[in-house]
Short mmCIF file of C-alpha atoms in Angstrom, two decimals:
data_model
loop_
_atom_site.label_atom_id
_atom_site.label_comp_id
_atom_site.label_asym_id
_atom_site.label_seq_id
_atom_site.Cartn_x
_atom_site.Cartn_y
_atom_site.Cartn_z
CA UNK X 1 0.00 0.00 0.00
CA UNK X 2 2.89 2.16 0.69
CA UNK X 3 4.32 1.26 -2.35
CA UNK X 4 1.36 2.61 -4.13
CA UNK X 5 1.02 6.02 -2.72
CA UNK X 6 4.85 6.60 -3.25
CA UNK X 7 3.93 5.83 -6.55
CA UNK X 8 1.34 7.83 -7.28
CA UNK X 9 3.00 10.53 -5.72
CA UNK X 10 5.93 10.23 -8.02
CA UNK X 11 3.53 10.21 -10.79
CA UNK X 12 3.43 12.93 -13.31
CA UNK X 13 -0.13 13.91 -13.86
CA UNK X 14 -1.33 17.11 -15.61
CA UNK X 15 -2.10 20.92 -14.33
CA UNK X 16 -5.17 20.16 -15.47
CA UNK X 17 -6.34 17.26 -13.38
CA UNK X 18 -4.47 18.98 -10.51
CA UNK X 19 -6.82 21.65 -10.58
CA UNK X 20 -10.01 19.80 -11.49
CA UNK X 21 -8.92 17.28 -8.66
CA UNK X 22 -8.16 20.17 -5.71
CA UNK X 23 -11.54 21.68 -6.88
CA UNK X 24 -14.18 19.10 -6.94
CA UNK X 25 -12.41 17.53 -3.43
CA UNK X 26 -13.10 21.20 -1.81
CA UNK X 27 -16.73 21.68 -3.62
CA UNK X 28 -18.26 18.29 -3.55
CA UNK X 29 -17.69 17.57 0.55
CA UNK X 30 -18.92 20.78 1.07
CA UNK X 31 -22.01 20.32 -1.13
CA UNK X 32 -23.01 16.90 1.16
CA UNK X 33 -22.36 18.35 4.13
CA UNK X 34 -24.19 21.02 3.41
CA UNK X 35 -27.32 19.03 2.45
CA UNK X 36 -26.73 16.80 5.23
CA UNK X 37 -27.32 19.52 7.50
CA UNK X 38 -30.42 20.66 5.60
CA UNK X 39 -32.03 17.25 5.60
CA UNK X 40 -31.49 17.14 9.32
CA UNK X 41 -32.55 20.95 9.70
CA UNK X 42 -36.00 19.50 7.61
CA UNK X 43 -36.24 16.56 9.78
CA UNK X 44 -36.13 18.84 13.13
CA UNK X 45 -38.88 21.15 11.43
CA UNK X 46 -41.11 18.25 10.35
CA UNK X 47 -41.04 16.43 13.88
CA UNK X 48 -41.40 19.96 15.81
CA UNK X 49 -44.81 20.91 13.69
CA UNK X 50 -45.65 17.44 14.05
CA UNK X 51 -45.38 17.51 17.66
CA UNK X 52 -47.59 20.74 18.14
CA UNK X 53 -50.33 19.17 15.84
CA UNK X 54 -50.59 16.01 17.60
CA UNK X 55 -50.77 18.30 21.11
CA UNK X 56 -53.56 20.33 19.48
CA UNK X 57 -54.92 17.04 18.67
CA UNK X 58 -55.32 15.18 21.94
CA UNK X 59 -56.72 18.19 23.39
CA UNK X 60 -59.58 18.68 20.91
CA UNK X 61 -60.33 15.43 20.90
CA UNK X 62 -60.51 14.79 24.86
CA UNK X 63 -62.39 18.09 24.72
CA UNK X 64 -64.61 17.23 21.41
CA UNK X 65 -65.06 13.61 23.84
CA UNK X 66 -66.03 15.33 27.25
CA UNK X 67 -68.75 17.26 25.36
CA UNK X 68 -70.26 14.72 23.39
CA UNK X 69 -70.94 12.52 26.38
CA UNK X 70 -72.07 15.59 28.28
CA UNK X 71 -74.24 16.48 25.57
CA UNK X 72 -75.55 12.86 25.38
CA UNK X 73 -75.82 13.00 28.96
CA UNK X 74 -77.86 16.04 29.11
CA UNK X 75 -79.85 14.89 26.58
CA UNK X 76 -81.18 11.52 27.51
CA UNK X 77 -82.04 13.56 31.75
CA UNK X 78 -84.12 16.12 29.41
CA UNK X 79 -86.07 13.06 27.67
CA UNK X 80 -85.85 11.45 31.39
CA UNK X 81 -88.37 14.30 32.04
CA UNK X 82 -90.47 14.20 29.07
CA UNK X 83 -94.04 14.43 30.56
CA UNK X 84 -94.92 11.39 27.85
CA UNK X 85 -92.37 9.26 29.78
CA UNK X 86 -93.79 10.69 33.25
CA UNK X 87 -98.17 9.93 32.33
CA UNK X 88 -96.99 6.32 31.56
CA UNK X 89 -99.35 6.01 28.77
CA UNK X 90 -97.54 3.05 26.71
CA UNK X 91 -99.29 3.95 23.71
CA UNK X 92 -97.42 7.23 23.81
CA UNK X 93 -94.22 5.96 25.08
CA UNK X 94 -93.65 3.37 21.52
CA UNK X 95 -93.89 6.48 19.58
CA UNK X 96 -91.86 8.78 21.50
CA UNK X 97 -88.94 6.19 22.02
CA UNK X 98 -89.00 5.99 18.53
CA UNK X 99 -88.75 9.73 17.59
CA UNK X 100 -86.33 10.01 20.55
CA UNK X 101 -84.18 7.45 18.34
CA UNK X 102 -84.54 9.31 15.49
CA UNK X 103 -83.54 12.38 16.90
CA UNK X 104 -80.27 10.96 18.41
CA UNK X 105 -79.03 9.96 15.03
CA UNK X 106 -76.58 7.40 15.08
CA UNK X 107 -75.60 8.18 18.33
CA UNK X 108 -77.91 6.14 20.24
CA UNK X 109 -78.19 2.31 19.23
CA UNK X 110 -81.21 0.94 21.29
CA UNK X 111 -83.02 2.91 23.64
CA UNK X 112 -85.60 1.03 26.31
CA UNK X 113 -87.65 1.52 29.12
CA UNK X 114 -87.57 -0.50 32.53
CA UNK X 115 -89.77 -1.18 35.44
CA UNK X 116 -87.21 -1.53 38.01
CA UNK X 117 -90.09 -2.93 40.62
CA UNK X 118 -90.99 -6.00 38.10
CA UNK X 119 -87.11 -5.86 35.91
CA UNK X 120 -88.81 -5.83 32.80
CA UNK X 121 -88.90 -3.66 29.73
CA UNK X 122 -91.67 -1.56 29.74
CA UNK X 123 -90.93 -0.06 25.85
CA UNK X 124 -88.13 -0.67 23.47
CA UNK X 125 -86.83 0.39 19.63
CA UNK X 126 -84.34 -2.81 19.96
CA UNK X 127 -86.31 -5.67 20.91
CA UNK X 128 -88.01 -7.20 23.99
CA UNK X 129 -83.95 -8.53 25.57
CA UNK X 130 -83.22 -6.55 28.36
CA UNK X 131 -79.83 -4.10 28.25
CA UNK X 132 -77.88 -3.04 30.61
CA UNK X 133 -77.86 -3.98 34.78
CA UNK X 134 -77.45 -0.34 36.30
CA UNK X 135 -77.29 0.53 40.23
CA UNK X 136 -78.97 3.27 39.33
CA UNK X 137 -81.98 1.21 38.64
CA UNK X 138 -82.19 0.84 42.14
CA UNK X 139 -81.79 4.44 42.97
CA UNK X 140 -84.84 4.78 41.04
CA UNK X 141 -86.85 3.58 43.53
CA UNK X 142 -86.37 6.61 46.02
CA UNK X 143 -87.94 9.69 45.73
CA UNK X 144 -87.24 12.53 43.02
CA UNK X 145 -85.92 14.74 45.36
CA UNK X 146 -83.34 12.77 46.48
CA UNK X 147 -82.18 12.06 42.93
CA UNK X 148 -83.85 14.09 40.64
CA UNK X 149 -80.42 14.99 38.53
CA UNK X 150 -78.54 11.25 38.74
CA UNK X 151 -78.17 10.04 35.14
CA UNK X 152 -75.55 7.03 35.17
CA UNK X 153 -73.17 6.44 32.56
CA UNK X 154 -71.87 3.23 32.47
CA UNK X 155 -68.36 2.04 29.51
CA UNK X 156 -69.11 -1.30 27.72
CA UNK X 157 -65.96 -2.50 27.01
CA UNK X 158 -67.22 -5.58 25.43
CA UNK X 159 -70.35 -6.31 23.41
CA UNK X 160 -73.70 -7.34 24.92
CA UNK X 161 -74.90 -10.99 24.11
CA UNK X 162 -77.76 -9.03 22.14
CA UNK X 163 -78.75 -9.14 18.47
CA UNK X 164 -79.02 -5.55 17.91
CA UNK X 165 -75.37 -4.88 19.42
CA UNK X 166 -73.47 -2.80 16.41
CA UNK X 167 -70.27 -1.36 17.37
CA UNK X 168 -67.20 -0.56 15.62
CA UNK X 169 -63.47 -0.05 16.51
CA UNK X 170 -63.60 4.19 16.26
CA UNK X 171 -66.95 4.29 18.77
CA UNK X 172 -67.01 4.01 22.69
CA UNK X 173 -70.20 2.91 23.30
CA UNK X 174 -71.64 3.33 27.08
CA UNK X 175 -74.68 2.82 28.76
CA UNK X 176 -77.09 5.83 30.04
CA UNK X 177 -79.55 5.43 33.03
CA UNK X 178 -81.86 7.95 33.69
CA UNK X 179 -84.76 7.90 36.21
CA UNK X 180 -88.26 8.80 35.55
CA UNK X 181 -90.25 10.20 37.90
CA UNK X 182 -93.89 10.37 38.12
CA UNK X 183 -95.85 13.96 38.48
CA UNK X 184 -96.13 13.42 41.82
CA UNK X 185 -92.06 13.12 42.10
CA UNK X 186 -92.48 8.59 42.50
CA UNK X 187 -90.29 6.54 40.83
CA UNK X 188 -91.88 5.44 37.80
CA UNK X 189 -89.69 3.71 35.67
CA UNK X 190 -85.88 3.96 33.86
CA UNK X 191 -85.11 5.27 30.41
CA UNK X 192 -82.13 2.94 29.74
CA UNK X 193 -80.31 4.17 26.48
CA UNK X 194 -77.20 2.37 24.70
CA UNK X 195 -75.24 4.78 22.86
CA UNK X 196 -71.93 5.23 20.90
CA UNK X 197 -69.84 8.31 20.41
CA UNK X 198 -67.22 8.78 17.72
CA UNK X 199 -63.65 8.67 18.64
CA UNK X 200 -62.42 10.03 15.31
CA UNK X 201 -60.12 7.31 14.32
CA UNK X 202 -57.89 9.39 11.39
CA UNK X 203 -54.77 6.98 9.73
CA UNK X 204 -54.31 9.25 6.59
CA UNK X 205 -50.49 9.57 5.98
CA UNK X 206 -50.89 13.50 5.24
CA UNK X 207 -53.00 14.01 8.33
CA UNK X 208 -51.01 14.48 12.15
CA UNK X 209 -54.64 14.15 13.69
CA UNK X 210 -53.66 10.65 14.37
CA UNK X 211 -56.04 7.84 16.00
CA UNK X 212 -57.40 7.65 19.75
CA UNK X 213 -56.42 5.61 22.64
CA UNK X 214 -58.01 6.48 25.80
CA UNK X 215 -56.42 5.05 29.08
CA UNK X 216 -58.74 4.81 32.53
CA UNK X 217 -56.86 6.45 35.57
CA UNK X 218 -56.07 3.21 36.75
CA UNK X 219 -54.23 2.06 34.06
CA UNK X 220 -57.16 -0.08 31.10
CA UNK X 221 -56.96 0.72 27.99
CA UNK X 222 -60.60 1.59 27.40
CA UNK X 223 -60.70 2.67 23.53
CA UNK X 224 -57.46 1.51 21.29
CA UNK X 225 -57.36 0.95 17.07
CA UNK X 226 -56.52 -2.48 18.07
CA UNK X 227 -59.56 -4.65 19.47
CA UNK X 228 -56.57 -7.01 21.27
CA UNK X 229 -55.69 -4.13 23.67
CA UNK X 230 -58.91 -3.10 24.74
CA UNK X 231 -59.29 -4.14 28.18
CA UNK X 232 -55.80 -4.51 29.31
CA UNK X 233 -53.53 -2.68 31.34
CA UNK X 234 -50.46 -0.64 31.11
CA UNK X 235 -48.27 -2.58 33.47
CA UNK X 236 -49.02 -5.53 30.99
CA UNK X 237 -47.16 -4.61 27.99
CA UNK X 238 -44.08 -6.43 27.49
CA UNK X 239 -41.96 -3.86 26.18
CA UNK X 240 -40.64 -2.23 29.73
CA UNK X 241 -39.72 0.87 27.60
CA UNK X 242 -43.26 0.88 26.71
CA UNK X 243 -44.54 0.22 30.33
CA UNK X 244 -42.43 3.53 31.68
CA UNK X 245 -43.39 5.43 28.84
CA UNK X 246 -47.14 4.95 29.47
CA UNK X 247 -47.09 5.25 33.12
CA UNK X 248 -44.85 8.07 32.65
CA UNK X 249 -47.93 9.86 30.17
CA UNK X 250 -50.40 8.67 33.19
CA UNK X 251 -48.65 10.72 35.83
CA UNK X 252 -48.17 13.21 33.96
CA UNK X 253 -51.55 14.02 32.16
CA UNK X 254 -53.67 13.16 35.55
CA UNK X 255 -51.08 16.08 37.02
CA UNK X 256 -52.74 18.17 34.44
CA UNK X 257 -49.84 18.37 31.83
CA UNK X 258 -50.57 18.49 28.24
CA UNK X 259 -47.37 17.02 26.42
CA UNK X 260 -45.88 14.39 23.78
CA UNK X 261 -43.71 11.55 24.45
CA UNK X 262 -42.59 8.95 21.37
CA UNK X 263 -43.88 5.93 22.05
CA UNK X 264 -42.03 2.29 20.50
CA UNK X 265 -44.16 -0.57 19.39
CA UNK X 266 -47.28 1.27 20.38
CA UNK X 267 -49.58 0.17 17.37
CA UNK X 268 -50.28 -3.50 15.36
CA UNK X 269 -47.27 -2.70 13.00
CA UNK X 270 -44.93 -2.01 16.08
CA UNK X 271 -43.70 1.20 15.04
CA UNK X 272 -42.46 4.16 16.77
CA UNK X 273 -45.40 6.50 17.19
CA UNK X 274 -45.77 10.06 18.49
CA UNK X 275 -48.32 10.90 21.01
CA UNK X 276 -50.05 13.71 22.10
CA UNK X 277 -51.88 13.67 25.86
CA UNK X 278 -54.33 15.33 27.74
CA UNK X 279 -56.75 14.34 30.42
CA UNK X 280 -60.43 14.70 30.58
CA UNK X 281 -62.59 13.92 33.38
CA UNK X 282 -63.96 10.61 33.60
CA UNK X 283 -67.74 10.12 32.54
CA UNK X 284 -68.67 7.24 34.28
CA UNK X 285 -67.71 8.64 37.98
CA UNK X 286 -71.24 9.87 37.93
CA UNK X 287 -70.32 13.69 38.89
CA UNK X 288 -67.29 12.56 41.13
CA UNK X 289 -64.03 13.99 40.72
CA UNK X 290 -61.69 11.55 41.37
CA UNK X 291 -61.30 9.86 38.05
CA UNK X 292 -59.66 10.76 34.83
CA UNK X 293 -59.38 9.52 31.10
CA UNK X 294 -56.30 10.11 29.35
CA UNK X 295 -56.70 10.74 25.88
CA UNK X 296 -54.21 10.14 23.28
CA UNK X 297 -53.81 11.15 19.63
CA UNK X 298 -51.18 8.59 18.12
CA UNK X 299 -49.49 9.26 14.47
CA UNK X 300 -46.89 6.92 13.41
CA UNK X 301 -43.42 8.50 13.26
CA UNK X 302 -43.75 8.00 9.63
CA UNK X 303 -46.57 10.01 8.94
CA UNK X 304 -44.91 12.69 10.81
CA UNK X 305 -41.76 12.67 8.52
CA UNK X 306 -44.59 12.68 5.53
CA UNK X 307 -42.86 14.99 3.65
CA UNK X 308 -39.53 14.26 4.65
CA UNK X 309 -39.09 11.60 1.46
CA UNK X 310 -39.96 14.28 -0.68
CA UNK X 311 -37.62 16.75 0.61
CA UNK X 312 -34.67 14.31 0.75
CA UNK X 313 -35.93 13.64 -2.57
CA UNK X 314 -35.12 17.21 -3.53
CA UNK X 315 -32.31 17.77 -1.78
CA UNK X 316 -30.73 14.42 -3.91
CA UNK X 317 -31.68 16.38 -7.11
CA UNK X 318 -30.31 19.87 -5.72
CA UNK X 319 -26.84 18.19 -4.92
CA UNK X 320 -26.42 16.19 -7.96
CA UNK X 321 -27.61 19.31 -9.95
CA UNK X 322 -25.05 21.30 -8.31
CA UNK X 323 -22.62 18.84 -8.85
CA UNK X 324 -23.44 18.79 -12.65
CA UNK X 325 -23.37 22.70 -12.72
CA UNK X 326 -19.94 22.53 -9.96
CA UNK X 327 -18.04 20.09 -12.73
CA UNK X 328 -19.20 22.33 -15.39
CA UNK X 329 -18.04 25.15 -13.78
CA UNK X 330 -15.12 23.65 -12.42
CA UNK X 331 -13.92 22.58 -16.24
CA UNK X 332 -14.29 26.48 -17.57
CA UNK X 333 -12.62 27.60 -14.80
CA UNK X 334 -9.65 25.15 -15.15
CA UNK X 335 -9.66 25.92 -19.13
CA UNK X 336 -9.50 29.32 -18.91
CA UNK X 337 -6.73 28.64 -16.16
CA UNK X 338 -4.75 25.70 -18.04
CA UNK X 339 -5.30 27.39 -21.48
CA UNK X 340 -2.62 29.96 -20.95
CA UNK X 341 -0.33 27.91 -19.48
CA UNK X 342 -0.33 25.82 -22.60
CA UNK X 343 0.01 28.37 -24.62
CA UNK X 344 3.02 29.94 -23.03
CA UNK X 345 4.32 25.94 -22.88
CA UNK X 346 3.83 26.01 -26.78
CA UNK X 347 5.55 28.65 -27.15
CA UNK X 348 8.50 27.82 -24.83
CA UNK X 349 8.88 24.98 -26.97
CA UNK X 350 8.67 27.29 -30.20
CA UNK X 351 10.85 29.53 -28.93
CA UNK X 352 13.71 26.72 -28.63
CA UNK X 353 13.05 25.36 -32.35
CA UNK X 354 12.94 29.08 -33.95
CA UNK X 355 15.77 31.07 -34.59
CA UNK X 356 13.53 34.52 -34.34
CA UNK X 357 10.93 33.57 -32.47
CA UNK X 358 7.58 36.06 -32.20
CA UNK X 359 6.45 38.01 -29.18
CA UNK X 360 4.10 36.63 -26.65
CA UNK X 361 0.65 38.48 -27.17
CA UNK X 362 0.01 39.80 -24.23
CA UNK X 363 -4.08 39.37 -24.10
CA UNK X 364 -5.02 36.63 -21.56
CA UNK X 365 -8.36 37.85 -19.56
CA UNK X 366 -5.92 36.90 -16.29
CA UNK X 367 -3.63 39.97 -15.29
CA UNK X 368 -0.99 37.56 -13.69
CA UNK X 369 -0.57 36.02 -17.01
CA UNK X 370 -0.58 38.63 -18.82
CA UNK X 371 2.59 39.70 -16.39
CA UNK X 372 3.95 36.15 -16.90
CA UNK X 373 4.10 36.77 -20.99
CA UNK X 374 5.96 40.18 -20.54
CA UNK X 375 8.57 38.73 -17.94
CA UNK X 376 8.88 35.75 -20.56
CA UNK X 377 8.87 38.81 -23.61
CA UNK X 378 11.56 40.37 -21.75
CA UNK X 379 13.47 37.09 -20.87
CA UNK X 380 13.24 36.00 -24.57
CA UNK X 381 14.49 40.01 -25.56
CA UNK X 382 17.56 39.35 -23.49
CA UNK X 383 18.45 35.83 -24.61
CA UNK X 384 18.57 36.91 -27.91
CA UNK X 385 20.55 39.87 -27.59
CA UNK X 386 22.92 38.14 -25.46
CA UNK X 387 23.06 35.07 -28.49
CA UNK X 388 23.57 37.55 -31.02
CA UNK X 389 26.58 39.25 -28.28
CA UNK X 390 27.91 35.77 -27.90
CA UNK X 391 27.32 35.19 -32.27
CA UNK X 392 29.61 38.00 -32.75
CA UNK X 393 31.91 37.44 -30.10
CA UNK X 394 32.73 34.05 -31.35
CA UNK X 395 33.02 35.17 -35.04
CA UNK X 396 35.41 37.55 -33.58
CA UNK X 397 37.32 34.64 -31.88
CA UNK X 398 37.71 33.06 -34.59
CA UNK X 399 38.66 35.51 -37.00
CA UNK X 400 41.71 36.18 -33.84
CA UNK X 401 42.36 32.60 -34.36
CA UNK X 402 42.87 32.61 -37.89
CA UNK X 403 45.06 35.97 -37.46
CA UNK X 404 46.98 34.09 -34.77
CA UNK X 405 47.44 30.65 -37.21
CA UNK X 406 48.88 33.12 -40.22
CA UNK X 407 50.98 35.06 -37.79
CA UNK X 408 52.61 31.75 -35.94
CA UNK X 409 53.04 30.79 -39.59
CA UNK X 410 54.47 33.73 -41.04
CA UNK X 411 56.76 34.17 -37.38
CA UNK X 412 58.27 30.83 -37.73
CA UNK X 413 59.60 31.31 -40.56
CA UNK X 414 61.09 34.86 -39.90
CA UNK X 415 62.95 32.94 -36.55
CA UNK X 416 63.48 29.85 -38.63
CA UNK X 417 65.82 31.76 -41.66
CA UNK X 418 68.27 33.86 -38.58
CA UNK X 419 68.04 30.59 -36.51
CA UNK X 420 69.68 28.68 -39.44
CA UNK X 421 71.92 31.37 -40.27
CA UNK X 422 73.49 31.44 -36.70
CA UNK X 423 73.71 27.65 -36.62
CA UNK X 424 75.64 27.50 -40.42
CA UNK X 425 77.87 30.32 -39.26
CA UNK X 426 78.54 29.00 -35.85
CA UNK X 427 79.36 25.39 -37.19
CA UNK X 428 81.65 26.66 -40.00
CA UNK X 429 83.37 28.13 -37.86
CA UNK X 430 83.44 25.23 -35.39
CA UNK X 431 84.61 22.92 -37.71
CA UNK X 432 87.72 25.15 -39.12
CA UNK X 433 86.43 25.52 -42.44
CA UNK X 434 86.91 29.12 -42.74
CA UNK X 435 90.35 29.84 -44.08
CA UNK X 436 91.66 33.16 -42.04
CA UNK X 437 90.58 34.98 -39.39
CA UNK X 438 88.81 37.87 -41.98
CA UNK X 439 86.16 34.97 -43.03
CA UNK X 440 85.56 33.56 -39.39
CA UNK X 441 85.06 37.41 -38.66
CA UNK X 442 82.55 37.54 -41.41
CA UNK X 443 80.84 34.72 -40.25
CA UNK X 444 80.48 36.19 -36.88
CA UNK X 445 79.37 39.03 -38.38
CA UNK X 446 76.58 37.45 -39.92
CA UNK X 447 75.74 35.41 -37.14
CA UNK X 448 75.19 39.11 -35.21
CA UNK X 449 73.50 40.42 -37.54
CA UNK X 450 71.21 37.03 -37.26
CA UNK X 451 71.14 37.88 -33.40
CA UNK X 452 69.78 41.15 -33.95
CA UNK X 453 67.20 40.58 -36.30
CA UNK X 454 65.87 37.35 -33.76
CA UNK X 455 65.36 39.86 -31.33
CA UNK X 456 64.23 42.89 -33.27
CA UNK X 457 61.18 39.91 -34.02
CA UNK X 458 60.94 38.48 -30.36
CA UNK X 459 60.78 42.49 -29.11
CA UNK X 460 58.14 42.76 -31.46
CA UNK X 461 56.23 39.57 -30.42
CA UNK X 462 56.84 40.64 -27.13
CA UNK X 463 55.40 44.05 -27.91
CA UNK X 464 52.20 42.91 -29.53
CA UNK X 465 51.28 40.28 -26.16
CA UNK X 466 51.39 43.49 -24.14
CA UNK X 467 49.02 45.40 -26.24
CA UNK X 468 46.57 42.32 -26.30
CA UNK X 469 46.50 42.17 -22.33
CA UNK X 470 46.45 45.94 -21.91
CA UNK X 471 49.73 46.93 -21.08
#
C-alpha cells in the first residue's frame, strides 16, 4: 500500500487534473455536508410541527369527547323528564322512544324503558332482551328529590350478548340510566339508552390528527385501534420501555400536563409512534371527581416525517444538480486557467526550435498572465541579444584565431631563416672551415646580424602580447 502512494506521488499527472482534482475535493464535501445539514434541519422542522399538531390534537379530541358525552348525557335527563315518559301512557311511550331514536341519530343504538319494581322492559326500539344492569336502577326507587339529577353512565368494554349490538373499533359505546319520575315526584320507571360516540379514528399519511387511545386512571386501555388491547392494562405490555413510557404519560396528564412523548411498538405494525396527551374527566364517575381519562392522539413517526421523502428527494436532485453545474463550472474555470499555461508551454517549446521567435501576445483575460508573458517577452528580448553578443563574439574569436594561425606561420619562418643562419655560421666556424681569421670574422658578423634581427622579431612579439593584455 505504501508502495502505491509513493507511486502515485511520483507520478506525473497534468495541471489540469491537478486543478479539477483540488476543486471538486473542496466543492463536492462541502455540497453533502451542506445538504446533510439541511435534511437534518428538515427533519427537526417536520417532527417539531408534528409535535404541536398532535398536542392540538389530543386536546380537541378529549375536549370534542367530554362534550359529546355531556351532551348525550344532558340529553337523555331532558327526555328522562319528558311528561310522555312521566303519564306512563304506553301507547305514547312506543312512539316517543322511537322519535327520541330518530332524533339521536346514530348516536344512540337501542333505547328502552324498565320497570325496576318488576325488571322488565316496559318499551323498546331494539327488541323485547333486556340491556344493561345499572345501580342506578335501584336508585330509582327513592324519591325525586333525592335524585332528581342522577343520570348514570356506564363504559361497555365488550359487546352485549344481544342481536341488535353494532359497534365498531372508532366508537365508545356506554350505557345511560336515567330515572323517571312520576308527576307526583315517584319513581316510575328507567329510560335505559345504549349509545356510541365517535372517537375520530384518522390513519391518513398526510394528516397528524392521528387515531385515539383512551387510558382509565387506573391504568385499562378503554378505547385503542386495536380490538386485542382493549381491556388490558399498562403494566401488561411487554416492552418495559413501553410500560415507563405509558405510566410516565399517566402521571403526567392526571397532574394536568398536556405534552408528547414517542412511544415504541405502540400500534399492530410495532412502530415508533408520536403521542399527544391530555386528560379529561372521567364520565362514568357519575359527577365525582376523582377519576380521569387520558386521551391520546397517536401518528406513526412515519406520517410525521410525511414529507420528509420528498424533501430528501429534492435535496438528492439539488446536490447532484449542483454537482453537474460545480463540474461544469469547475472545467471552464480550469480551461481558462490551463489554457494559458499551454500556450506559453507552446511557445516555450517554439521559442527553442525558432531562430527569431515572435512576441508573446500579451491578451489573456488573467492579469498575472498577462505579467507572466511580458517577464517571458523580456526574458526571450535578453536571450537573444545576449546570443547575437555571444554570435559575434565568437566570429570575432575566430577571426583572432585565424590571425593568430597566419601570424605563428608567417613568425616561424622569420625565426626559422636567422636561426639557421646562426647555426651555419657557428658550425663553419666550429669545424675550421673558414680559411683566415677575416672569413671567421665575417661569419660572426653574420651570425650578429642574425642575433639582432631574432630579437628585433621576439621584441616585437613581445610588444604585440602586451598590447593584447592591456599593457
Amino acid at each position: 500500500m505504501l508502495k502505491f502512494f509513493r507511486l502515485l506521488q511520483s507520478t506525473e499527472t497534468s495541471f489540469r487534473r491537478i486543478l479539477m482534482g483540488r476543486i471538486l475535493l473542496m466543492t463536492i464535501p462541502v455540497l453533502l455536508l451542506l445538504q446533510y445539514a439541511t435534511y437534518r434541519k428538515a427533519r427537526s422542522s417536520l417532527l417539531e410541527t408534528a409535535r404541536y399538531n398532535i398536542i392540538e390534537s389530543a386536546i380537541e379530541k378529549g375536549d370534542r369527547l367530554d362534550l359529546s358525552i355531556k351532551a348525550l348525557t344532558d340529553q337523555v335527563k331532558t327526555a328522562s323528564e319528558s311528561g310522555i315518559l312521566q303519564s306512563g301512557d304506553l301507547s305514547k311511550i312506543d312512539p316517543y322512544l322511537n322519535e327520541l331514536s330518530q332524533r339521536f341519530s346514530n348516536s344512540v343504538v337501542c333505547l328502552q324503558l324498565h320497570d325496576p319494581t318488576q325488571d322488565k322492559v316496559i318499551s323498546s326500539t331494539c327488541g323485547v332482551e333486556r340491556i344493561g344492569n345499572l345501580d342506578s336502577e335501584k336508585i330509582a326507587q327513592k324519591s325525586y328529590a333525592q335524585f332528581s339529577t342522577h343520570v348514570e353512565v356506564k363504559l361497555l368494554l365488550e359487546a352485549l350478548p344481544s342481536a341488535f349490538y353494532h359497534y365498531g373499533k372508532d366508537r365508545l359505546h356506554f350505557l345511560i340510566n336515567a330515572p323517571v319520575y312520576d308527576p307526583s315526584g315517584q319513581p316510575q320507571s328507567n329510560l335505559v339508552i345504549e349509545a356510541t360516540v365517535s372517537l375520530q379514528q384518522n390513519q391518513d399519511r398526510k394528516s397528524l390528527s392521528g387515531y385515539t387511545v383512551i387510558i382509565n386512571e387506573e391504568g385499562t386501555i378503554i378505547a385503542h385501534i386495536d380490538p386485542t388491547r382493549i381491556g388490558t392494562y399498562v403494566s401488561e405490555e411487554k416492552n418495559k420501555n413501553l410500560n415507563f413510557r405509558l405510566e410516565s404519560i399517566l402521571r403526567s396528564a392526571t397532574a394536568g400536563q398536556t405534552n408528547f412523548l414517542h412511544l415504541p411498538e405502540f400500534d399492530q405494525s410495532s412502530r415508533e409512534v408520536i403521542t399527544g396527551y391530555t386528560a379529561i374527566p372521567n364520565p362514568t364517575t357519575a359527577g365525582s371527581s376523582k377519576g380521569k381519562w387520558v386521551v391520546l392522539a397517536v401518528t406513526p413517526l412515519e406520517h410525521a416525517l410525511y414529507g420528509l421523502q420528498e424533501i430528501r428527494q429534492t435535496l438528492i436532485n439539488l446536490v447532484l444538480g449542483l454537482i453537474a453545474a460545480n463540474l461544469i463550472a469547475t472545467l471552464i474555470l480550469s480551461r481558462s486557467l490551463v489554457t494559458p499555461v499551454e500556450q506559453l508551454g507552446k511557445y516555450a517549446q517554439s521559442f527553442e526550435c525558432s531562430v527569431s521567435p515572435e512576441a508573446i501576445p500579451q491578451k489573456f483575460k488573467i492579469h498575472e498572465f498577462n505579467q507572466l508573458a511580458k517577464a517571458l517577452n523580456s526574458m526571450v528580448a535578453r536571450l537573444t541579444s545576449w546570443a547575437e553578443e555571444l554570435e559575434v563574439a565568437w566570429q570575432e574569436a575566430k577571426s583572432s584565431n585565424q590571425l593568430k594561425s597566419e601570424f605563428l606561420t608567417s613568425i616561424s619562418h622569420e625565426l626559422r631563416t636567422p636561426l639557421n643562419a646562426i647555426i651555419g655560421s657557428v658550425r663553419l666556424v666550429k669545424d675550421g672551415f673558414c680559411d683566415d681569421k677575416e672569413e671567421e670574422f665575417e661569419f660572426l658578423q653574420q651570425v650578429d646580424n642574425a642575433a639582432l634581427h631574432l630579437l628585433s622579431i621576439i621584441n616585437d612579439i613581445l610588444d604585440l602580447s602586451k598590447i593584447e593584455a592591456g599593457k
